Amino acid sequence: MPVVDRQEWDVVVVGAGGAGLRAAIEARERGARTAVICKSLFGKAHTVMAEGGIAAAMGNVNSGDNWQVHFRDTMRGGKFLNQWRMAELHAQEAPDRVWELETWGALFDRTKDGRISQRNFGGHEYPRLAHVGDRTGLELIRTLQQKIVSLQQEDFKETGDYESRLKVYQECTVTRILKDGERVSGTFCYERESGRFFVLEAPSVVIATGGIGKSFKVTSNSWEYTGDGHALALLAGAPLLNMEFVQFHPTGMVWPPSVKGILVTESVRGDGGVLRNSEGKRFMFDYIPDVFKEKYAQSEEEGDRWYEDPDNNRRPPELLPRDEVARAINAEVKAGRGSPHGGVFLDVSTRMPAEVIKRRLPSMYHQFKELADVDITAEAMEVGPTCHYVMGGIAVESDTAAARGVPGLFASGEVAGGMHGSNRLGGNSLSDLLVFGRRAGLHAARYATGLGERPAVDDGQIDAAAAEALRPFSAEGPEAGTEETGRPPENPYTLHQELQQTMNDLVGIIRREAEMEAALKKLADLRVRARRAGVEGHRQFNPGWHLALDLRNMLLVSECVARAALERTESRGGHTREDHPTMEREWRRINLLCQPTDPTGGLAATDPVRGQIRLVRETTEPIRQDLLALFDKEELVKYLAEEELYE
Ligand code: FAD
């Protein structure tokens, strides 16, 4: 086996998006020597793409807003499956996290009287999203990067080395979490450019790797979203929570084919854009579900008045939570009332003057002009659902972000489960990253610095991780001596395409039992073939090899999604079953945990046909009484199970 370089840290943060950077800053400020490692260039994480804003109940635009209202909206959006303590902490701490960004140099758009401006978004009762045009994620990452650099400059003054306490390893991928018994001991990594292996030894590892969208064909997500962190946690023995909940954002581009799935921000609707079908009808009025009937306008006139006078009118149904809008668009297209390229129309051109559109939605203006040759100040956009976000994720303790069952492992950001229940509200991700990124960094540092004895890294695990990573270069794969021997290697790109098509067609926005069973069969076939995924060439920048390694993660995560989706026989949030179309109150009490069939993480030993995941049902923790008291009893009756109401 190759000699592997080893470096010692207190905390390793895997991922340099908003969650990872916020965790790293906190860990370093708490005195832990911290390494950040990311697949892409530093500053190019997914968070950069976030457009609309950060949800925080600052009450700058409507003083009626406060954390309790934000908590209520978040729970409603998640259809009460949220890990309620996370939703509480998130709503309470988000305003401080936004303020903190300004003290670190961020500059948000302002209200006329100079306060941080806040915009409307689906499911939020008040204007709540702090924003920088439609480029909020860019400002967030820029600010966190700047903070990291300033901490490194402080360290240089003291130690003469910028990277003595905080170092970023960019364009490097983690393929395994290493363990000493039950405890975390570090990460196994490779440099993407050179293919060189190395190990970061640390008692605490924070996973902040984002989502899983690249397992689906139509997605707003970038190449990095291959579910790595989800898989790393599973393989380390930490369960994943409620993986059936995948958010299909209602408005992705549908044309031209090369850009299908790219996001059209919800700010377009928050700022007044409306959805119409091919008959010119604002169809969302036909799709307001009973649970939301009292909160949404029943006529176009009332909906339009709301933009000017929100206190005396109800909001337009274009601003329903994303799952509702995505399903409505799907239904319109299916009923033959779609746009020429299989979406519906999203129009701002008749709703605001051209210069306002260009000022408030500059990225959207350029995106459509450059990618689709559409001038959104003069004509409607064509849009349709796109796989956008995963609500399911690593099961964590609410207060500490500690992953369940593996001491020293923490998770925050999109990769962590629980916070958003069955459906995330727009803007609640950026605030989630900041609130729980900080908490993960804090507790990871405390854990690492409080340990008596550091865990040891086991050479055997390093060798096994290196062998696993090198496997795509050996034509025979692990199956030597079996009937698989001698068969030609599989092309990782072909396997990836088949996986994306399978998940899109069979475990997508509307789900059916027979289709999910077919998906599980196809996944079994892909798993068998993926063991023969082979690549040519060498380890120096070899994208085919990188994809072959990512396939392990996408297959694991896709199996989690498909198994959990088949198990949950109801429709709730981001999980819609055509054969079980209603939300069942009894299911509110049930979390589905995905666990590896082999708890030692040795995938080679598991039977690829039978699958690598088993599901465990767990009863959700009862919601605290004072939080329940924030809702009307009539509303709770729609969500809570009979025994919960009785209690
Ligand atoms: P990311 O920012 O994706 O960072 C993940 C990091 O992990 C990256 O650095 C990546 O390189 C690294 N990584 C992954 N795997 C590995 C590995 N194996 N080894 C090493 N590193 C690894 N949310 C909002 O709240 N408001 C919005 O306005 C908004 N707009 C959005 C617009 C778009 C187009 C999209 C796609 C999403 C939007 N979201 C928005 C969602 C939000 O941006 C994401 O959920 C959030 O940025 C995720 O942040 P994160 O820190 O968890 O992960």
XYZ file of C-alpha atoms and ligand atoms in Angstrom:
700
model
C 0.000 0.000 0.000
C 1.231 3.550 -0.700
C 2.801 5.505 2.152
C 0.159 7.880 3.456
C 0.977 11.274 4.897
C -0.672 11.933 8.312
C -1.403 15.268 9.984
C -2.843 15.958 13.432
C -5.728 18.327 14.173
C -8.292 18.720 16.942
C -11.263 19.217 14.641
C -11.634 18.330 10.966
C -14.509 19.972 9.130
C -15.504 18.181 5.929
C -17.058 20.786 3.616
C -16.451 24.493 3.087
C -19.984 25.727 2.413
C -21.805 27.958 4.877
C -22.170 25.202 7.474
C -18.564 24.047 7.275
C -17.018 27.504 7.366
C -19.205 28.649 10.248
C -18.274 25.467 12.155
C -14.584 25.961 11.456
C -14.638 29.586 12.639
C -16.327 28.588 15.882
C -14.026 25.641 16.531
C -10.919 27.779 15.941
C -12.295 30.568 18.147
C -12.873 28.018 20.915
C -9.211 27.098 20.820
C -9.292 23.948 18.700
C -6.731 23.488 15.924
C -9.042 23.122 12.972
C -8.711 21.803 9.422
C -11.313 22.393 6.712
C -11.332 20.089 3.714
C -13.417 20.549 0.587
C -13.885 18.867 -2.762
C -14.041 22.081 -4.748
C -12.031 25.290 -4.729
C -12.274 27.257 -1.490
C -15.199 29.660 -1.946
C -16.946 27.595 -4.600
C -19.279 25.611 -2.350
C -22.923 25.148 -3.122
C -23.858 27.906 -0.697
C -22.524 30.419 -3.213
C -25.490 29.607 -5.451
C -28.081 30.595 -2.823
C -30.075 33.447 -4.182
C -33.121 34.525 -2.230
C -31.870 35.158 1.278
C -31.473 34.123 4.914
C -34.629 33.677 7.000
C -34.379 35.402 10.386
C -37.208 36.931 12.410
C -35.630 40.357 12.828
C -38.940 42.160 12.360
C -37.326 44.932 10.303
C -40.052 45.158 7.681
C -42.995 43.977 9.772
C -42.633 44.398 13.516
C -45.162 41.601 14.093
C -42.409 39.087 13.379
C -40.583 37.250 16.168
C -38.986 33.842 16.777
C -42.264 32.266 17.812
C -43.874 33.137 14.455
C -40.816 31.842 12.614
C -40.930 28.634 14.659
C -44.611 28.202 13.802
C -44.028 28.730 10.083
C -41.123 26.272 10.075
C -43.166 23.574 11.814
C -46.107 24.121 9.466
C -43.791 24.002 6.444
C -42.291 20.735 7.703
C -45.788 19.369 8.458
C -44.832 18.977 12.112
C -42.245 16.303 11.506
C -39.418 18.699 12.348
C -37.105 17.912 15.236
C -38.875 20.658 17.167
C -35.958 21.607 19.389
C -33.878 22.338 16.285
C -36.690 24.464 14.858
C -36.844 26.351 18.165
C -33.088 27.000 18.382
C -33.016 27.967 14.722
C -35.804 30.525 15.042
C -34.295 31.984 18.234
C -30.702 32.252 17.062
C -31.018 33.151 13.360
C -31.244 36.960 13.909
C -27.998 36.965 15.928
C -26.246 34.965 13.246
C -27.293 37.480 10.569
C -26.142 40.413 12.718
C -22.875 38.669 13.323
C -22.304 38.431 9.575
C -22.621 42.203 9.325
C -20.051 42.644 12.085
C -17.748 40.451 9.977
C -18.222 42.636 6.904
C -21.360 41.464 5.067
C -23.562 44.173 3.667
C -27.232 43.304 3.222
C -29.751 45.331 1.216
C -31.363 48.053 3.352
C -34.839 49.340 4.107
C -35.465 53.063 3.515
C -34.640 53.778 7.160
C -31.344 51.898 6.957
C -32.207 48.574 8.543
C -31.468 45.177 6.979
C -34.187 44.683 4.381
C -36.256 41.500 4.449
C -38.258 39.968 1.617
C -41.258 37.664 1.370
C -40.861 33.951 0.682
C -43.204 30.968 0.523
C -44.555 29.778 3.867
C -43.133 32.732 5.860
C -45.891 34.799 7.442
C -43.879 38.043 7.333
C -41.128 39.428 5.087
C -38.216 37.625 6.690
C -35.383 36.966 4.266
C -32.331 39.168 4.693
C -30.807 39.412 1.241
C -28.216 40.872 -1.063
C -30.149 41.185 -4.346
C -30.471 37.615 -5.508
C -26.844 36.824 -4.666
C -27.114 36.288 -0.923
C -25.103 33.059 -0.773
C -22.160 34.741 -2.451
C -22.072 37.463 0.206
C -22.416 34.878 2.955
C -19.493 32.787 1.728
C -17.385 35.844 0.942
C -17.880 37.072 4.505
C -17.085 33.729 6.139
C -13.984 33.353 3.966
C -12.884 36.838 4.955
C -13.348 35.929 8.619
C -11.233 32.812 8.142
C -8.472 34.843 6.536
C -8.583 37.360 9.393
C -8.244 34.534 11.948
C -5.296 33.161 9.983
C -3.683 36.601 10.057
C -4.093 36.690 13.849
C -2.439 33.282 14.063
C 0.424 34.436 11.854
C 1.137 37.318 14.222
C 1.345 34.913 17.138
C 2.962 31.836 15.624
C 4.558 32.971 12.357
C 2.424 30.465 10.472
C -0.913 31.390 8.859
C -2.087 27.795 8.965
C -1.001 26.897 12.479
C -4.562 26.822 13.860
C -6.819 26.936 10.837
C -5.978 25.362 7.510
C -8.046 24.810 4.363
C -7.356 21.777 2.182
C -9.097 22.625 -1.068
C -9.862 20.272 -3.952
C -9.467 17.286 -1.636
C -12.082 14.590 -1.022
C -12.770 12.539 2.089
C -13.702 8.928 1.351
C -13.824 7.405 4.849
C -14.212 8.409 8.482
C -11.622 6.507 10.533
C -12.442 5.154 13.970
C -10.803 3.928 17.142
C -13.392 1.495 18.484
C -16.622 3.476 18.620
C -14.893 6.867 18.516
C -13.886 8.970 15.542
C -10.131 9.153 14.935
C -9.827 11.043 11.637
C -10.529 11.089 7.909
C -9.018 9.355 4.885
C -8.657 11.784 1.974
C -7.248 12.180 -1.517
C -6.041 15.219 -3.417
C -8.089 15.547 -6.580
C -5.308 16.971 -8.705
C -2.521 14.541 -7.827
C -4.511 11.575 -6.534
C -2.237 11.553 -3.461
C -3.734 9.955 -0.335
C -3.446 11.513 3.113
C -4.981 11.213 6.560
C -6.183 13.974 8.852
C -6.082 12.639 12.400
C -8.610 14.240 14.763
C -10.897 13.244 17.629
C -13.727 15.418 16.218
C -15.035 15.434 12.665
C -17.810 17.759 11.524
C -19.575 16.618 8.365
C -20.907 19.591 6.359
C -21.001 18.211 2.840
C -24.436 19.398 1.680
C -26.990 17.373 -0.267
C -27.664 14.504 -2.651
C -29.230 16.065 -5.787
C -26.784 14.542 -8.256
C -28.558 11.208 -7.834
C -31.475 12.740 -9.778
C -31.467 13.665 -13.442
C -33.170 17.051 -13.194
C -31.643 19.027 -10.358
C -30.612 22.508 -9.325
C -27.614 21.019 -7.522
C -23.994 21.160 -8.668
C -21.513 18.326 -9.240
C -20.504 18.167 -5.569
C -23.900 16.972 -4.341
C -23.215 13.258 -4.465
C -24.358 12.511 -0.930
C -20.802 11.950 0.325
C -21.385 13.103 3.898
C -24.558 11.051 4.215
C -22.651 7.977 3.074
C -19.583 8.718 5.212
C -21.767 8.892 8.303
C -23.640 5.699 7.441
C -20.404 3.825 6.838
C -19.108 5.093 10.176
C -22.199 3.649 11.862
C -24.357 6.792 12.261
C -27.993 6.480 11.138
C -29.721 8.730 8.589
C -33.124 10.190 9.426
C -36.231 10.409 7.205
C -34.431 10.163 3.875
C -37.700 9.907 1.941
C -38.106 13.676 2.148
C -36.530 15.243 -0.918
C -37.550 18.731 -1.954
C -38.497 19.352 -5.553
C -38.319 23.094 -6.015
C -41.292 24.213 -8.101
C -39.363 26.504 -10.377
C -36.378 25.219 -12.293
C -35.606 26.148 -15.900
C -37.131 23.680 -18.369
C -35.575 24.962 -21.573
C -33.129 24.623 -23.316
C -32.333 21.005 -22.378
C -28.724 21.784 -21.442
C -29.862 23.974 -18.540
C -32.896 21.976 -17.442
C -33.165 22.030 -13.651
C -31.192 25.238 -12.992
C -32.958 27.146 -10.252
C -35.311 30.082 -10.713
C -35.305 31.670 -7.295
C -38.441 31.857 -5.177
C -37.740 35.587 -4.832
C -39.373 35.944 -8.246
C -42.677 34.965 -6.633
C -41.846 36.684 -3.341
C -41.413 39.938 -5.227
C -44.712 39.606 -7.146
C -44.223 37.042 -9.934
C -47.238 34.857 -10.736
C -47.702 31.369 -12.163
C -49.982 30.839 -15.147
C -50.903 27.833 -17.261
C -51.239 27.662 -21.046
C -54.769 29.122 -20.757
C -53.376 32.176 -18.966
C -55.029 31.172 -15.680
C -53.387 31.815 -12.284
C -53.982 28.209 -11.343
C -52.535 28.219 -7.805
C -55.895 29.392 -6.461
C -57.215 25.905 -7.308
C -54.542 24.194 -5.230
C -54.763 25.663 -1.727
C -54.934 22.658 0.615
C -57.370 22.648 3.532
C -54.648 23.038 6.168
C -53.683 26.388 4.615
C -57.121 27.638 3.430
C -57.515 30.362 6.056
C -54.064 31.805 5.486
C -54.104 32.350 1.713
C -56.000 34.771 -0.536
C -59.036 33.363 -2.274
C -58.981 35.850 -5.182
C -56.343 37.456 -7.394
C -57.389 40.906 -6.178
C -56.830 40.015 -2.537
C -53.521 38.330 -3.351
C -52.319 41.396 -5.233
C -53.398 43.768 -2.467
C -51.302 41.756 0.011
C -48.027 43.007 -1.498
C -48.950 46.558 -0.464
C -51.062 45.860 2.618
C -50.108 42.538 4.199
C -51.843 43.284 7.491
C -55.313 43.427 5.948
C -55.047 40.861 3.182
C -53.949 37.255 2.840
C -50.917 36.209 0.801
C -51.262 34.858 -2.768
C -51.100 31.058 -3.152
C -47.999 31.322 -5.354
C -46.325 31.669 -1.951
C -47.528 28.366 -0.542
C -44.719 26.071 0.685
C -42.650 24.573 -2.117
C -44.075 21.057 -1.970
C -47.585 22.395 -2.635
C -46.513 24.577 -5.571
C -44.389 21.809 -7.126
C -47.289 19.346 -6.991
C -49.659 21.926 -8.500
C -47.315 22.591 -11.446
C -46.921 18.859 -11.956
C -50.710 18.448 -12.030
C -51.220 21.286 -14.530
C -48.631 19.875 -16.922
C -50.142 16.400 -16.577
C -53.590 17.829 -17.349
C -52.271 19.216 -20.643
C -52.187 22.851 -19.579
C -48.408 23.197 -19.561
C -46.066 25.462 -21.502
C -44.510 24.379 -24.826
C -41.477 22.797 -23.149
C -43.304 20.936 -20.384
C -43.463 23.526 -17.613
C -45.761 26.433 -16.743
C -45.298 30.188 -17.091
C -43.773 32.361 -14.382
C -44.335 35.995 -15.153
C -42.817 39.144 -13.709
C -42.877 41.120 -16.957
C -46.491 42.256 -16.481
C -46.064 42.778 -12.744
C -43.204 45.250 -12.351
C -41.304 47.803 -14.415
C -38.254 46.509 -16.242
C -35.782 48.514 -14.155
C -37.228 47.088 -10.897
C -36.864 43.548 -12.241
C -33.262 44.199 -13.217
C -32.485 45.737 -9.826
C -34.217 43.160 -7.635
C -33.534 40.048 -9.703
C -30.267 40.728 -11.533
C -29.083 37.110 -11.632
C -32.423 35.871 -12.962
C -32.387 38.530 -15.662
C -28.909 37.469 -16.814
C -29.559 33.735 -16.353
C -32.539 33.762 -18.729
C -30.961 36.198 -21.182
C -27.721 34.251 -21.457
C -28.917 30.672 -21.141
C -32.332 30.774 -22.817
C -32.361 34.037 -24.799
C -35.453 35.103 -22.855
C -35.876 38.693 -21.661
C -37.824 38.309 -18.409
C -38.707 42.005 -18.393
C -40.690 41.423 -21.601
C -41.937 37.822 -21.517
C -42.771 35.009 -19.099
C -40.269 32.343 -18.043
C -41.020 28.645 -18.498
C -40.466 26.719 -15.282
C -41.014 23.263 -13.762
C -40.013 21.236 -10.681
C -36.370 20.365 -10.072
C -34.710 18.256 -7.356
C -33.321 20.861 -5.003
C -32.745 19.896 -1.384
C -32.790 16.902 0.923
C -34.581 17.257 4.246
C -33.427 13.825 5.378
C -29.925 13.520 6.723
C -27.587 12.464 9.502
C -29.548 12.011 12.741
C -28.153 14.554 15.208
C -28.708 15.730 18.770
C -30.545 19.051 18.483
C -28.428 21.143 20.841
C -24.966 19.843 20.032
C -25.194 18.684 16.389
C -23.556 15.430 17.534
C -24.287 12.528 15.205
C -26.080 9.760 16.992
C -24.074 6.727 18.005
C -20.564 7.810 16.982
C -18.668 9.857 19.610
C -16.684 12.638 17.958
C -18.858 12.838 14.849
C -20.917 16.010 14.268
C -23.018 17.199 11.338
C -24.515 20.496 10.224
C -26.096 22.123 7.199
C -27.992 20.307 4.498
C -26.348 16.986 5.365
C -27.960 16.966 8.828
C -31.538 15.749 9.203
C -34.413 16.795 11.422
C -34.491 20.579 11.307
C -36.862 20.943 8.343
C -39.165 17.983 8.933
C -40.813 16.866 5.721
C -40.317 20.131 3.796
C -37.926 23.069 4.121
C -39.088 26.655 3.781
C -37.035 28.835 1.441
C -34.414 30.870 3.297
C -34.343 28.436 6.201
C -31.276 26.677 4.875
C -28.861 29.595 5.043
C -30.019 30.337 8.591
C -29.750 26.632 9.456
C -26.123 26.608 8.223
C -25.202 29.507 10.453
C -27.075 28.419 13.577
C -26.082 24.754 13.519
C -22.702 25.322 11.870
C -21.813 27.405 14.904
C -23.213 24.816 17.302
C -21.383 21.955 15.565
C -18.071 23.839 15.712
C -18.602 24.728 19.359
C -19.381 21.192 20.490
C -16.779 19.564 18.257
C -14.146 21.819 19.825
C -15.385 21.150 23.348
C -15.366 17.421 22.770
C -11.868 17.423 21.239
C -10.213 19.694 23.771
C -11.913 17.964 26.693
C -10.671 14.466 25.854
C -8.134 12.856 28.168
C -6.524 10.683 25.528
C -6.628 11.139 21.754
C -8.010 8.230 19.744
C -5.442 6.287 17.723
C -5.581 5.891 13.963
C -5.475 2.276 12.893
C -3.091 1.433 10.008
C -5.378 -1.382 8.897
C -8.205 1.073 8.287
C -5.914 3.316 6.248
C -4.848 0.367 4.096
C -8.467 -0.716 3.617
C -9.508 2.813 2.636
C -6.618 3.070 0.170
C -7.499 -0.314 -1.344
C -11.132 0.725 -1.692
C -10.123 3.958 -3.406
C -7.780 2.179 -5.816
C -10.254 -0.536 -6.767
C -11.575 1.202 -9.933
C -8.083 0.866 -11.440
C -8.140 -2.928 -11.218
C -10.198 -4.422 -14.019
C -11.263 -7.464 -12.048
C -12.528 -5.511 -9.070
C -13.210 -7.286 -5.800
C -14.950 -10.174 -7.446
C -11.848 -12.143 -8.464
C -12.579 -15.835 -8.352
C -16.327 -15.374 -8.677
C -18.563 -15.478 -11.725
C -17.996 -11.713 -12.094
C -14.307 -12.327 -12.876
C -13.260 -11.483 -16.368
C -16.311 -9.420 -17.224
C -15.495 -6.058 -18.740
C -15.379 -3.092 -16.384
C -18.415 -0.819 -16.211
C -18.227 2.808 -17.257
C -18.940 5.023 -14.204
C -20.620 7.663 -16.387
C -23.090 5.116 -17.769
C -23.853 3.871 -14.260
C -24.385 7.428 -13.051
C -26.766 8.245 -15.888
C -28.801 5.112 -15.245
C -28.946 5.907 -11.546
C -30.132 9.477 -12.197
C -32.787 8.303 -14.637
C -34.000 5.661 -12.172
C -34.323 8.064 -9.264
C -35.945 10.732 -11.429
C -38.497 8.412 -13.010
C -39.250 6.014 -10.154
C -38.596 7.852 -6.870
C -39.319 11.403 -8.036
C -41.923 13.991 -7.231
C -44.952 11.629 -7.342
C -44.280 8.120 -6.023
C -46.010 4.767 -6.490
C -45.355 1.451 -4.741
C -44.669 -0.607 -7.864
C -42.284 2.010 -9.232
C -40.295 2.216 -6.019
C -40.018 -1.563 -5.936
C -38.745 -1.416 -9.497
C -36.275 1.274 -8.435
C -34.928 -0.924 -5.648
C -34.396 -3.765 -8.138
C -32.608 -1.431 -10.524
C -30.470 -0.100 -7.680
C -29.501 -3.682 -6.782
C -28.430 -4.239 -10.389
C -26.456 -0.987 -10.390
C -24.768 -1.933 -7.107
C -23.581 -5.226 -8.567
C -22.325 -3.475 -11.692
C -20.742 -0.646 -9.701
C -18.413 -3.158 -8.081
C -16.883 -3.489 -11.524
C -16.796 0.261 -12.207
C -13.430 0.674 -13.853
C -11.314 3.555 -15.053
C -8.272 3.950 -17.232
C -5.235 6.130 -16.774
C -3.690 7.116 -13.492
C -4.508 9.011 -10.318
C -3.518 12.485 -11.535
C -6.635 14.532 -12.104
C -8.916 11.776 -13.277
C -12.619 12.750 -13.155
C -13.744 9.243 -14.161
C -12.024 7.843 -11.077
C -13.580 10.509 -8.862
C -17.024 9.632 -10.195
C -16.395 5.916 -9.668
C -15.709 6.700 -5.997
C -18.747 8.979 -5.714
C -20.972 6.203 -7.082
C -20.633 4.260 -3.822
C -22.143 7.238 -2.008
C -24.922 7.945 -4.490
C -25.989 4.311 -4.529
C -26.092 4.125 -0.748
C -28.063 7.333 -0.410
C -30.452 6.445 -3.241
C -31.194 3.146 -1.552
C -32.014 5.040 1.644
C -34.399 7.360 -0.219
C -36.136 4.537 -2.085
C -36.501 2.231 0.936
C -37.821 4.949 3.219
C -40.175 6.267 0.526
C -41.619 2.797 0.027
C -42.075 2.349 3.772
C -43.889 5.642 4.476
C -47.437 4.989 3.305
C -48.700 8.556 3.436
C -48.057 11.871 1.648
C -46.331 14.576 3.618
C -44.153 17.488 2.516
C -41.512 16.375 0.059
C -42.868 12.822 -0.073
C -45.967 12.352 -2.240
C -47.481 8.901 -2.710
C -50.101 8.625 -5.436
C -51.318 5.423 -3.765
C -51.476 7.049 -0.308
C -52.410 10.641 -1.133
C -53.293 11.970 2.318
C -51.220 12.988 5.305
C -51.839 10.513 8.150
C -51.649 11.848 11.695
C -50.284 8.536 13.008
C -47.246 8.873 10.748
C -46.326 12.165 12.445
C -45.115 10.096 15.332
C -42.787 8.000 13.196
C -39.210 8.678 12.166
C -37.564 6.286 9.763
C -33.905 5.630 10.472
C -31.646 4.136 7.798
C -28.823 2.014 9.136
C -26.156 0.026 7.291
C -26.807 -3.728 7.187
C -23.112 -4.155 8.037
C -22.438 -1.872 11.017
C -18.661 -2.180 10.522
C -18.938 -0.269 7.244
C -17.408 -3.120 5.259
C -19.493 -2.812 2.107
C -17.558 -5.488 0.254
C -18.990 -8.094 2.601
C -22.637 -7.091 2.128
C -24.774 -8.702 -0.518
C -25.334 -6.022 -3.186
C -28.520 -7.680 -4.349
C -30.151 -7.722 -0.899
C -29.098 -4.170 -0.235
C -26.945 -2.294 2.195
C -29.586 -0.501 4.229
C -32.130 -1.555 6.832
C -34.901 0.638 8.163
C -35.756 1.134 11.824
C -38.901 2.892 13.020
C -38.596 5.277 15.933
C -41.257 7.265 17.773
C -40.763 11.023 17.584
C -40.199 12.965 20.778
C -43.396 14.713 21.999
C -43.412 18.452 21.256
C -42.912 20.566 24.388
C -46.144 22.014 25.795
C -45.154 25.691 25.671
C -44.300 25.315 21.993
C -47.583 23.565 21.240
C -49.335 26.457 22.985
C -48.159 28.718 20.123
C -50.728 27.043 17.838
C -54.514 27.053 17.840
C -55.996 23.790 18.946
C -57.953 23.503 15.666
C -54.700 23.620 13.774
C -53.025 20.978 15.941
C -55.934 18.629 15.314
C -54.907 18.551 11.651
C -51.401 17.379 12.429
C -51.048 15.590 15.752
C -51.901 11.958 16.358
C -54.898 11.197 18.564
C -52.839 10.164 21.595
C -50.685 13.308 21.359
C -53.775 15.511 21.470
C -55.038 13.567 24.420
C -51.713 13.933 26.227
P -22.498 23.354 0.629
O -22.511 24.814 0.575
O -22.909 22.623 -0.585
O -21.043 22.884 0.913
C -20.706 21.519 0.854
C -19.206 21.431 0.924
O -18.834 20.076 1.108
C -18.489 21.896 -0.321
O -17.359 22.628 0.060
C -18.049 20.591 -0.985
O -16.906 20.741 -1.782
C -17.780 19.763 0.237
N -17.783 18.310 0.051
C -18.794 17.514 -0.376
N -18.410 16.229 -0.338
C -17.124 16.210 0.127
C -16.173 15.204 0.384
N -16.438 13.905 0.183
N -14.952 15.561 0.832
C -14.636 16.868 1.037
N -15.505 17.855 0.817
C -16.730 17.530 0.372
N -31.156 28.240 0.757
C -31.594 29.353 1.406
O -31.761 29.333 2.624
N -31.815 30.505 0.731
C -31.643 30.602 -0.592
O -31.843 31.664 -1.158
C -31.203 29.447 -1.310
N -31.026 29.495 -2.651
C -30.528 28.391 -3.301
C -30.281 28.451 -4.671
C -29.756 27.359 -5.343
C -29.483 27.445 -6.807
C -29.504 26.164 -4.642
C -28.984 24.963 -5.350
C -29.752 26.092 -3.273
C -30.268 27.192 -2.597
N -30.514 27.148 -1.223
C -30.956 28.271 -0.566
C -30.117 25.963 -0.452
C -28.764 26.215 0.187
O -27.946 26.969 -0.675
C -28.040 24.925 0.522
O -28.904 24.065 1.196
C -26.861 25.251 1.412
O -26.016 26.189 0.793
C -26.063 24.031 1.789
O -24.937 24.471 2.503
P -23.940 23.447 3.163
O -22.919 24.253 3.877
O -24.693 22.425 3.912
O -23.295 22.736 1.891
